[in-house]
Coordinates of N, CA and C in Angstrom, one line a residue:
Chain Z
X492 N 60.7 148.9 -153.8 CA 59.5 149.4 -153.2 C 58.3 149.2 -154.2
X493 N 57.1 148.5 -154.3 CA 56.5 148.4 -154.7 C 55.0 149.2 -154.8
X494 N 54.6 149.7 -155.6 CA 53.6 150.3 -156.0 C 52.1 150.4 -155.3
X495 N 52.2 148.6 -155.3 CA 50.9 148.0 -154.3 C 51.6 148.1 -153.4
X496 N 50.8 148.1 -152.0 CA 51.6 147.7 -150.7 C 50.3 147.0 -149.9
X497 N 51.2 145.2 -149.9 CA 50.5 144.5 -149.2 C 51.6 144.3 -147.7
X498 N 50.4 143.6 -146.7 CA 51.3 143.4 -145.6 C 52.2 142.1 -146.1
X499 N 53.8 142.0 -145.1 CA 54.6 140.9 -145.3 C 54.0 139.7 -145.3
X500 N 53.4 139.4 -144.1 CA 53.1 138.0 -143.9 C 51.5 138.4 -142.8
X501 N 50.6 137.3 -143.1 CA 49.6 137.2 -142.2 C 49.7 135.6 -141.9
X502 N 48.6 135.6 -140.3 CA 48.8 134.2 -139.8 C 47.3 134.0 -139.3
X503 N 47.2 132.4 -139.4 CA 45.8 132.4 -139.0 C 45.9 130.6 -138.4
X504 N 45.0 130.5 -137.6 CA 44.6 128.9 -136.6 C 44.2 128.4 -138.4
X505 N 44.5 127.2 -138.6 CA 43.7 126.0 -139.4 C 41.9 126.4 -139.4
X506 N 41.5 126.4 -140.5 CA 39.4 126.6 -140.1 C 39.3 128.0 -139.9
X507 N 40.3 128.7 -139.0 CA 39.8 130.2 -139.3 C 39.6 131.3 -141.0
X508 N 39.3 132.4 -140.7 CA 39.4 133.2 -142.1 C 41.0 134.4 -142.1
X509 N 41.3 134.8 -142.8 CA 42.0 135.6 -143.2 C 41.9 136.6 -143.8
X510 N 42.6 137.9 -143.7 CA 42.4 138.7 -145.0 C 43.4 139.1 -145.5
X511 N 43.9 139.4 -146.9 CA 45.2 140.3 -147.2 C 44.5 141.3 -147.9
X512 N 45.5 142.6 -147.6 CA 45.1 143.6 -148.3 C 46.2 143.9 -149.3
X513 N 45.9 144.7 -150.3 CA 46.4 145.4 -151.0 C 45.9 146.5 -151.6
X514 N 47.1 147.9 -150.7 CA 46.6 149.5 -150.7 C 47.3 150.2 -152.3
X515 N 46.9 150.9 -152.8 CA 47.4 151.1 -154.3 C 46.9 152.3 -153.9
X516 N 46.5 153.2 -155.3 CA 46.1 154.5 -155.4 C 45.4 154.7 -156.7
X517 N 44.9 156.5 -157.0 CA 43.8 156.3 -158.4 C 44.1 155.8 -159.7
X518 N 45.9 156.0 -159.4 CA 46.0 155.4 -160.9 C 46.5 154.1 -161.0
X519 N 45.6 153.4 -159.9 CA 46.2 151.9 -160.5 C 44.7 151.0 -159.9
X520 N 44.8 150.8 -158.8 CA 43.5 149.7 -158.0 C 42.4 150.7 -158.5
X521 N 42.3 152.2 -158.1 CA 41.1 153.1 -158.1 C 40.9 152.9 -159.7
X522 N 41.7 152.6 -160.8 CA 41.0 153.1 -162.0 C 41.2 151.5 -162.9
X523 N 41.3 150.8 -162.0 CA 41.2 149.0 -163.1 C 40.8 147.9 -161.8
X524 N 40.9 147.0 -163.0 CA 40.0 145.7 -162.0 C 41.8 145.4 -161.3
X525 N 41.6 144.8 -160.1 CA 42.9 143.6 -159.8 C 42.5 142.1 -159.6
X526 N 43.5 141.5 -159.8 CA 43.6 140.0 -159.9 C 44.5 139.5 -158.3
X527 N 44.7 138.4 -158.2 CA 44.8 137.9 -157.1 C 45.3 136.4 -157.4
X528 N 47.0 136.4 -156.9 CA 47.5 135.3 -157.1 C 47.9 134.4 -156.2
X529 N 48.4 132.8 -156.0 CA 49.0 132.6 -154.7 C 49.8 131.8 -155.3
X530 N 50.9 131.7 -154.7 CA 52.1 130.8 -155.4 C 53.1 130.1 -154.1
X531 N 52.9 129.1 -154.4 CA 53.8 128.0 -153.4 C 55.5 127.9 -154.0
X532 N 56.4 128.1 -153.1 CA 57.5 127.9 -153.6 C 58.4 126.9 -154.3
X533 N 58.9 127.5 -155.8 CA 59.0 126.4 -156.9 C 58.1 126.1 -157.4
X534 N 57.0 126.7 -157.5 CA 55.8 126.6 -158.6 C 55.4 128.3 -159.2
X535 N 55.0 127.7 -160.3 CA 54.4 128.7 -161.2 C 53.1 129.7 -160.1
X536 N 53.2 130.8 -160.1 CA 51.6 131.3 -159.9 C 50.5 130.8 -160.3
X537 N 49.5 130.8 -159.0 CA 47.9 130.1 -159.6 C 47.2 131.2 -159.4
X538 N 46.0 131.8 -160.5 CA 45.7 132.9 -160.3 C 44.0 132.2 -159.5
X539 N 44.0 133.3 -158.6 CA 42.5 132.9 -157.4 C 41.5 133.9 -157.9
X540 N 41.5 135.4 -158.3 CA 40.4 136.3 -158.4 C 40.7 137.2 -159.1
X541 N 40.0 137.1 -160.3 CA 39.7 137.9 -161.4 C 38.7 139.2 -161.4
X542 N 39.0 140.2 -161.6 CA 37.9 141.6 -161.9 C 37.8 141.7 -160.7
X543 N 38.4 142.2 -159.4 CA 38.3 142.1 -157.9 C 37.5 140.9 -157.1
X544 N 36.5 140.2 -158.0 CA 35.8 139.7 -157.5 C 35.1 138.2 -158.0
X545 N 36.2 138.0 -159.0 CA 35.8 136.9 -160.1 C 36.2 135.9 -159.5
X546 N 36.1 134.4 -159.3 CA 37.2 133.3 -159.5 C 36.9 132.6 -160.2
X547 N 38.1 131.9 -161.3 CA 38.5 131.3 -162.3 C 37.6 129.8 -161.6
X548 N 37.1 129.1 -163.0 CA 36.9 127.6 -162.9 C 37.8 126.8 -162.0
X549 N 37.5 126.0 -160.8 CA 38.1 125.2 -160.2 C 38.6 126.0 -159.0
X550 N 38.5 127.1 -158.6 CA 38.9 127.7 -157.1 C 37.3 127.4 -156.5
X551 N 37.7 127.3 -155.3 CA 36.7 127.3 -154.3 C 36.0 128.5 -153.5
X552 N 34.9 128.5 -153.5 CA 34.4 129.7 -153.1 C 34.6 130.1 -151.2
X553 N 35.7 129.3 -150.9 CA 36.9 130.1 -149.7 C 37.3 131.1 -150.3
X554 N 37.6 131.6 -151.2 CA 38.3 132.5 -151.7 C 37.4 133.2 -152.4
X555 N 37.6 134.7 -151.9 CA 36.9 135.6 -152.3 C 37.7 137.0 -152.2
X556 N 37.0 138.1 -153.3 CA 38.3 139.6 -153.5 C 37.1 140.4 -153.4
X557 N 37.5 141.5 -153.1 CA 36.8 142.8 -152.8 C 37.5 143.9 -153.4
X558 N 37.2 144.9 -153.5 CA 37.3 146.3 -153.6 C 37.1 147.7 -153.3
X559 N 37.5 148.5 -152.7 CA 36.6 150.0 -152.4 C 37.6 150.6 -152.4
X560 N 36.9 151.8 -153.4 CA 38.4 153.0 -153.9 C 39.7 152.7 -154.5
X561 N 40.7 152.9 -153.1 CA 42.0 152.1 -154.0 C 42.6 151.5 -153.3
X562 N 41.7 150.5 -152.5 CA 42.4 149.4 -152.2 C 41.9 147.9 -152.4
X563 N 42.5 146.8 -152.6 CA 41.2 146.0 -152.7 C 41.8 145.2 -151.6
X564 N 41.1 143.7 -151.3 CA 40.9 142.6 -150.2 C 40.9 141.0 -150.8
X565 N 41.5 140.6 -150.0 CA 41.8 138.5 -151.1 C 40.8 138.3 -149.6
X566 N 39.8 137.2 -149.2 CA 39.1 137.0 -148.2 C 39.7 135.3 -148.0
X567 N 40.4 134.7 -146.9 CA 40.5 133.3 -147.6 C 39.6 132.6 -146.0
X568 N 38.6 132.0 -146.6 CA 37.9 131.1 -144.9 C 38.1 129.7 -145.0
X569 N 38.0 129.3 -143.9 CA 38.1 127.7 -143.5 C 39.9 127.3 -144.1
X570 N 40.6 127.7 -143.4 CA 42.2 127.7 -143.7 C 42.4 126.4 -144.1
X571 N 43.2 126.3 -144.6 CA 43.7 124.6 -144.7 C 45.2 124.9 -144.9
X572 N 46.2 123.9 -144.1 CA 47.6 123.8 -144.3 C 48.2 124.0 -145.7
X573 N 46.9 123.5 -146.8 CA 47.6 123.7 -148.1 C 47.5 125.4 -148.4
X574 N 47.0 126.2 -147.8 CA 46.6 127.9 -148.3 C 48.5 127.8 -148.2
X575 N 48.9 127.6 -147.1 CA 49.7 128.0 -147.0 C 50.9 128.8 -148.2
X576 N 51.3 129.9 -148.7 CA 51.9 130.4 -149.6 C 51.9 131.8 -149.9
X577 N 52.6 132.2 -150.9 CA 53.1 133.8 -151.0 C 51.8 134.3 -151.9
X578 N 51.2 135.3 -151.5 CA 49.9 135.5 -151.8 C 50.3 137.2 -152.7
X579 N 50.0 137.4 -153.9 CA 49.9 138.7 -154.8 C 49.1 139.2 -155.5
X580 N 48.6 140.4 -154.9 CA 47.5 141.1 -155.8 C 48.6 141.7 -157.2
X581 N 48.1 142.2 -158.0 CA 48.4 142.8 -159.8 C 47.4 143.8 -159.9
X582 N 47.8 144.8 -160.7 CA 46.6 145.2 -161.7 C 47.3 146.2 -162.6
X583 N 46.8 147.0 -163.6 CA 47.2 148.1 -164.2 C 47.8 149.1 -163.7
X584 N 48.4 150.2 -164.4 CA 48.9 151.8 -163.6 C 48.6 152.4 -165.0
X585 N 47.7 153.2 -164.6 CA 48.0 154.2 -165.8 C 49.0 155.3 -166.0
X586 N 49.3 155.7 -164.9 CA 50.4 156.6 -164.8 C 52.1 155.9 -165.3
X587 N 52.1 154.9 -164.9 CA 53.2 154.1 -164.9 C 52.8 153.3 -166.7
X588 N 51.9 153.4 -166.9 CA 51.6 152.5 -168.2 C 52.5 151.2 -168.7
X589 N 52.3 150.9 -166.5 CA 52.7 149.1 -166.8 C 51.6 148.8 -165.8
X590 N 52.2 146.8 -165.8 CA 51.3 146.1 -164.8 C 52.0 146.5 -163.8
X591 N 51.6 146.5 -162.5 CA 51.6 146.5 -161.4 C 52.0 145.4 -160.4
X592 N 52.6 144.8 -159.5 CA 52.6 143.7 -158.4 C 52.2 144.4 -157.1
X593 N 51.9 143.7 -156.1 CA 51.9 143.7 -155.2 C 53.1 143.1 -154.3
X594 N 53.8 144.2 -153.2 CA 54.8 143.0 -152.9 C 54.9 141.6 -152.3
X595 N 53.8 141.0 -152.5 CA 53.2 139.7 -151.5 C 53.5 139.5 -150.4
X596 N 52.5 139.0 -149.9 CA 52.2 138.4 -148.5 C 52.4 136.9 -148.0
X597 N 52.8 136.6 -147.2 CA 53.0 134.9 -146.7 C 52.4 134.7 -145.7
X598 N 51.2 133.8 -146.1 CA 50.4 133.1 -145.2 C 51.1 131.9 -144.6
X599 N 50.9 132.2 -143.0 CA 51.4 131.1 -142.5 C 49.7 130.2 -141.9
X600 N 50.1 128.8 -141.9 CA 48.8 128.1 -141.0 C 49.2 127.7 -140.4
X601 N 48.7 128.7 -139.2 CA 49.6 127.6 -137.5 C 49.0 126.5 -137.4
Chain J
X233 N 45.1 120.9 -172.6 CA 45.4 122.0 -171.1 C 46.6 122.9 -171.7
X234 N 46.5 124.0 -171.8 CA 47.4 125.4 -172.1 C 48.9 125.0 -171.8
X235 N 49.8 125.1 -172.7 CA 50.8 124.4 -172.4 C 52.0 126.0 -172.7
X236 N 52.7 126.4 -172.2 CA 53.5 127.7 -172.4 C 55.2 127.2 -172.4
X237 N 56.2 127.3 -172.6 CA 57.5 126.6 -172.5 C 58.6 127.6 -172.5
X238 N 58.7 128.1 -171.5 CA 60.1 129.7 -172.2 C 61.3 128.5 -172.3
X239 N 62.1 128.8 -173.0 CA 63.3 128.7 -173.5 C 64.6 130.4 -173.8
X240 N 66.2 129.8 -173.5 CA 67.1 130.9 -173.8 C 67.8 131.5 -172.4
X241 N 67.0 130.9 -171.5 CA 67.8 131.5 -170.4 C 69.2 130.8 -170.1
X242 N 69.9 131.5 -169.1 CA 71.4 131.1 -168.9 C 72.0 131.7 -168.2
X243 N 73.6 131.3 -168.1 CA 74.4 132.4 -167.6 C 75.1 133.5 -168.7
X244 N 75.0 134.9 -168.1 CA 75.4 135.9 -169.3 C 75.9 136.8 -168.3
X245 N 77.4 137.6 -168.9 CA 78.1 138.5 -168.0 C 77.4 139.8 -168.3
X246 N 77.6 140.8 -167.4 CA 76.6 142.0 -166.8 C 77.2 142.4 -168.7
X247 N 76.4 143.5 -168.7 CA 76.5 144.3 -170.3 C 76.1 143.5 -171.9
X248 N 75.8 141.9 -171.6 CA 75.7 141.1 -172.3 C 74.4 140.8 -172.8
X249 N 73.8 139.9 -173.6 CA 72.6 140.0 -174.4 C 72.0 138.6 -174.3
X250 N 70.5 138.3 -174.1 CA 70.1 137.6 -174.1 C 68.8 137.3 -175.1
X251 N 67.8 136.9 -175.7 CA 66.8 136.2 -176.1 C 65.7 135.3 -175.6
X252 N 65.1 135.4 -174.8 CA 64.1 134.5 -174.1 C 63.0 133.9 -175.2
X253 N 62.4 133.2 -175.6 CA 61.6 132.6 -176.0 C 60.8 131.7 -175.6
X254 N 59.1 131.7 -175.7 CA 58.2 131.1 -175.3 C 57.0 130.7 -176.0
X255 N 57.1 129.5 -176.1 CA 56.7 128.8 -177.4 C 54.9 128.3 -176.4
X256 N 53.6 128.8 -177.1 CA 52.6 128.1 -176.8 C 51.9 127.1 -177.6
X257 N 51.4 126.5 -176.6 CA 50.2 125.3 -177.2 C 49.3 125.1 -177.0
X258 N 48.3 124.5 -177.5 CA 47.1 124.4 -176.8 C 46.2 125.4 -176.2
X259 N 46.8 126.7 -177.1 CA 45.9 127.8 -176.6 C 45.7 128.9 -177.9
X260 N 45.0 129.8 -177.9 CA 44.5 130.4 -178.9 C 45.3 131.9 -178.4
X261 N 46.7 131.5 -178.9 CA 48.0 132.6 -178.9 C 47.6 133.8 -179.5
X262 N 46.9 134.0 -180.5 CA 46.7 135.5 -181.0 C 45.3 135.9 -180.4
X263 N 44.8 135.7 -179.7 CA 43.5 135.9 -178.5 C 44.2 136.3 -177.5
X264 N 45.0 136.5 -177.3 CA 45.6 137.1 -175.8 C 46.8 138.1 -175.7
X265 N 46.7 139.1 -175.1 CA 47.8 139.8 -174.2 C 49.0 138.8 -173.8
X266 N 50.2 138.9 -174.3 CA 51.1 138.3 -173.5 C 52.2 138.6 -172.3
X267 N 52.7 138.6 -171.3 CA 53.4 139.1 -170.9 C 54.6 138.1 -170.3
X268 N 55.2 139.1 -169.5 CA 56.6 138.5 -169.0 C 56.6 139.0 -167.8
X269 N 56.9 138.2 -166.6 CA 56.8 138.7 -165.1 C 58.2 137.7 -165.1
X270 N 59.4 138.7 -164.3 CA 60.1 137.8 -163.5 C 59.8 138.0 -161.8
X271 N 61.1 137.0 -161.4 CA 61.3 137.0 -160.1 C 62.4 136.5 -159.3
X272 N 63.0 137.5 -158.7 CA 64.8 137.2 -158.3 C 64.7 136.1 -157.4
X273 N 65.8 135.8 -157.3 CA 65.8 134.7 -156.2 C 65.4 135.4 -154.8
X274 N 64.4 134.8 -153.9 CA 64.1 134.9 -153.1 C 62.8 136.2 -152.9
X275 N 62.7 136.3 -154.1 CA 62.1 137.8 -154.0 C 60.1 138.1 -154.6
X276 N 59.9 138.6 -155.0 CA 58.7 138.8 -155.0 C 58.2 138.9 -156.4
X277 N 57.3 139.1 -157.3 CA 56.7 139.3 -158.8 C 56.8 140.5 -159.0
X278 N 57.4 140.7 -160.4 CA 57.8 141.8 -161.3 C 57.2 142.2 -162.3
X279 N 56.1 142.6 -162.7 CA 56.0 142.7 -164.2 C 56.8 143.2 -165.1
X280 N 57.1 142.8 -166.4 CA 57.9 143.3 -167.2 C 58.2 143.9 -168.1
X281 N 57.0 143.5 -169.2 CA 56.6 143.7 -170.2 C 55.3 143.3 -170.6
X282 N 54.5 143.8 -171.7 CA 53.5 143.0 -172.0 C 53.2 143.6 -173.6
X283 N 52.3 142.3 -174.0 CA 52.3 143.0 -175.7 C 50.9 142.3 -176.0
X284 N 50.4 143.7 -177.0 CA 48.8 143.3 -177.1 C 48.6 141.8 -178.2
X285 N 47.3 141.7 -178.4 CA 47.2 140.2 -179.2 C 48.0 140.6 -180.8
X286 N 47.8 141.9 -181.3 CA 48.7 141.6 -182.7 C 49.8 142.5 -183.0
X287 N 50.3 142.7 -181.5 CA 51.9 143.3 -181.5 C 51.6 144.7 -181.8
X288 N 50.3 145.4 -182.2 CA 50.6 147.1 -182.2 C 50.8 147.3 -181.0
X289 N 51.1 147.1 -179.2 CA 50.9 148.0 -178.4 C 51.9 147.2 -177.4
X290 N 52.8 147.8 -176.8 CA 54.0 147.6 -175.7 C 54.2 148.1 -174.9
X291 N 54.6 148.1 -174.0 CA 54.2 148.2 -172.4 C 55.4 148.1 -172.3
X292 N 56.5 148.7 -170.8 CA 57.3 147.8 -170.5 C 57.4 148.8 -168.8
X293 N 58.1 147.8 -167.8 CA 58.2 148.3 -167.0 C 59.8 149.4 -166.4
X294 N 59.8 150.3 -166.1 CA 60.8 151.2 -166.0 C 61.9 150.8 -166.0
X295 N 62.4 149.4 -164.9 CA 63.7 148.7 -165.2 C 64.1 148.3 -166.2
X296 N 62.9 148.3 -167.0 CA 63.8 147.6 -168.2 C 63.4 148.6 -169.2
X297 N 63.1 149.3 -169.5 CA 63.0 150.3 -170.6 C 64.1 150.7 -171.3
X298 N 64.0 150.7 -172.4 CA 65.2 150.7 -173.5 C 66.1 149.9 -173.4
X299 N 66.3 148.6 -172.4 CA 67.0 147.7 -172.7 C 66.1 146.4 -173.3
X300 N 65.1 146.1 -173.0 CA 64.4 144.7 -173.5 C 63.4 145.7 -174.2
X301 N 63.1 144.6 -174.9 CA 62.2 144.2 -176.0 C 61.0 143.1 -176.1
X302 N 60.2 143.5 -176.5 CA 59.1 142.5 -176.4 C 59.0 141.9 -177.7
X303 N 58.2 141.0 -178.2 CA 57.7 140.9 -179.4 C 57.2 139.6 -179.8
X304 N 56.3 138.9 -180.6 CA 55.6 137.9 -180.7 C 55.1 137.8 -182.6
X305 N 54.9 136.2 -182.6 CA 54.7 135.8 -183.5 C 53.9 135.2 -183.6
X306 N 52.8 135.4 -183.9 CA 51.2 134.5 -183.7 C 51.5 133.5 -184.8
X307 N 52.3 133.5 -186.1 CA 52.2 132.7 -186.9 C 52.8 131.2 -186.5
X308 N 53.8 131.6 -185.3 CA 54.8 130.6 -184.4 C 54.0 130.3 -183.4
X309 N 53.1 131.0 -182.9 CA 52.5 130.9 -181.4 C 53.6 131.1 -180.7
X310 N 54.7 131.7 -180.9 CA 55.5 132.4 -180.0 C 55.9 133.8 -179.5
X311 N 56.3 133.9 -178.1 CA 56.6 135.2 -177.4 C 58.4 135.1 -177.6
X312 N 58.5 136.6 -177.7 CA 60.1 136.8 -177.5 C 60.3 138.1 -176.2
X313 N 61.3 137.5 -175.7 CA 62.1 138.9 -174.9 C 63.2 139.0 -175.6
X314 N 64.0 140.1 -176.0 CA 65.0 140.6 -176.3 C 65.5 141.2 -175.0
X315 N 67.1 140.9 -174.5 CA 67.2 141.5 -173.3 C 68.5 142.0 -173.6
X316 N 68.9 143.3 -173.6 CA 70.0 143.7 -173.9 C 70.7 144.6 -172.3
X317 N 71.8 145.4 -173.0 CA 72.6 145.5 -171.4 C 72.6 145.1 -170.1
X318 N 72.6 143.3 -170.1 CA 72.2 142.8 -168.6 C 72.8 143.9 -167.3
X319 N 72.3 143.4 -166.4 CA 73.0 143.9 -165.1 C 72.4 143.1 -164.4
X320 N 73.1 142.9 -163.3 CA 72.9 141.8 -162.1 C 71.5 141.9 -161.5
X321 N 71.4 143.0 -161.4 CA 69.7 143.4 -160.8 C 68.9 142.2 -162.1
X322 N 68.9 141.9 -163.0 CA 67.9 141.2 -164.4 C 68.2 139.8 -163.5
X323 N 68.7 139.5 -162.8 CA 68.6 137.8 -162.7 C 67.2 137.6 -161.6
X324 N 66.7 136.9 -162.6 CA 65.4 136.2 -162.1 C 65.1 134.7 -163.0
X325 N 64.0 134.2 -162.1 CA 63.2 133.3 -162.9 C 62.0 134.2 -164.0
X326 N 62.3 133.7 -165.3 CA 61.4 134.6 -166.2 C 60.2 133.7 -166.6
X327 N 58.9 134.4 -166.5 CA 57.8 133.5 -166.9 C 57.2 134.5 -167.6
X328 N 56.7 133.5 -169.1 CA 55.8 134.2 -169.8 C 54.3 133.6 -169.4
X329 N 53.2 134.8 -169.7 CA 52.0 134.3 -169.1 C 50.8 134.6 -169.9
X330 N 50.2 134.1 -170.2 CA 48.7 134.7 -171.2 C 47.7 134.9 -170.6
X331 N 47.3 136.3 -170.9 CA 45.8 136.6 -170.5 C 46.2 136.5 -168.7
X332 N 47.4 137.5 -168.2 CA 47.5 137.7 -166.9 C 46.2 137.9 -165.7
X333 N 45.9 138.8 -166.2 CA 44.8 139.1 -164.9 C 43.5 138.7 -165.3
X334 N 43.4 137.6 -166.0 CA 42.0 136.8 -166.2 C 41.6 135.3 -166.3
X335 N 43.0 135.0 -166.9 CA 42.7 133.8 -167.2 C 44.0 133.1 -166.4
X336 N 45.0 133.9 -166.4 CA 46.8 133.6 -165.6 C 47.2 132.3 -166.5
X337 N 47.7 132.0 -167.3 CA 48.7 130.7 -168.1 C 49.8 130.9 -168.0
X338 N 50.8 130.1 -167.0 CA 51.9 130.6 -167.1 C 52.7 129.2 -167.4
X339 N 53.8 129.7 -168.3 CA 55.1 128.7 -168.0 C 55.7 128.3 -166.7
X340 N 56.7 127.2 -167.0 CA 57.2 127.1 -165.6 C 58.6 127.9 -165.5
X341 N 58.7 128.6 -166.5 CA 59.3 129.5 -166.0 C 61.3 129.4 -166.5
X342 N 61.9 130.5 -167.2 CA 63.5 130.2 -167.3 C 64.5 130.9 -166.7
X343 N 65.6 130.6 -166.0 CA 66.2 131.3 -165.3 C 67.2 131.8 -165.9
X344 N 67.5 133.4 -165.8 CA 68.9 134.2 -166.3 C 69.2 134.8 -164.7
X345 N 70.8 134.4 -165.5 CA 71.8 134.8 -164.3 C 72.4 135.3 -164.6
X346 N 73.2 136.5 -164.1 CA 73.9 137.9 -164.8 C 74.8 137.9 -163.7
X347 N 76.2 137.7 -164.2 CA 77.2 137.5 -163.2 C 78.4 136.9 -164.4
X348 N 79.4 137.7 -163.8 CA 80.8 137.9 -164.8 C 81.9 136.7 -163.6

């Protein structure tokens, strides 16, 4: 049982937008930044959004993270077959005084 | 380009002891937090541990508490896991990662298998 609680899987048409959530509480989303990962199976994680709202050099601005209170939001528009993959928010717990996962989500592109 | 490399994983019977090691390059190793996320087969991201840039400060996550060990050697640009009392629940792919929730560097990652 994971700490974060994202949905299992979301689906979306090719060119549409998406959202995943990830619901947490004060002592973990409400009181740090989270990060935002997506990982294709048999590969390393690629991290997409930094400080709820950052993205790293070389992501595309399809991808965008949000925040409010203690949940935050991964935004992905104009789908493309490649999104396709297991998608994970992270962040701190203070209470737990570890990192955190999310239990990831799987984007499908119909 | 950031180059990470774990080494040490294997097969090891449940109660048994392991060593992970993860050797960096190409990156400015004592600038960063390092950590260790696994992931069982089939299953989802774990964090595991993590240790600040000059090893005063350690983290670990509840599963593993008082059996692994973290620890690092900026002079090596290397990460260590110490993993003591396996149990079948520890088999994962283990990846060490720098600077997780900012910059994400990760290895490609070593597999322990815990099974007698």
């Amino acid at each position: 049982q994971s700490v974060l609680t994202q949905p299992p899987s979301v689906s979306a048409a090719p060119g549409q937008e998406v959202t995943i959530s990830c619901s947490g509480s004060s002592s973990n989303i409400g009181n740090d930044f989270v990060s935002w990962y997506h990982q294709v199976p048999g590969a390393a994680p690629k991290l997409l959004i930094y400080d709820n709202n950052k993205r790293p050099s070389g992501i595309p601005d399809r991808f965008s993270g949000s925040k409010s209170g203690t949940s935050a939001t991964l935004g992905i528009t104009g789908l493309q077959t490649g999104d396709e993959a297991n998608y994970y928010c992270v962040t701190w717990d203070s209470s737990l005084s570890s990192g955190v996962f999310g239990g990831g989500t799987k984007l499908t592109v119909l | 380009e950031v180059q990470l490399v774990e080494s040490g994983g294997g097969l090891v019977q449940p109660g048994g002891s392991l060593r992970l090691s993860c050797a960096a390059s190409r990156f400015t190793f004592s600038g960063y937090w390092m950590t260790w996320v696994r992931q069982a087969p089939g299953r989802g991201l774990e964090w595991v541990a993590n240790i600040k840039k000059d090893g005063s400060e350690k983290y670990y996550a509840d599963s593993v508490k008082g059996r692994f060990t973290i620890s690092r050697d900026n002079a090596k640009n290397s990460l260590y896991l110490q993993m003591n009392s396996l149990r079948a629940e520890d088999t994962a792919v283990y990846y060490c990662v720098g600077a997780l929730r900012t910059e994400g560097y990760w290895g490609q990652g070593t597999l322990v298998s815990v099974s007698s």
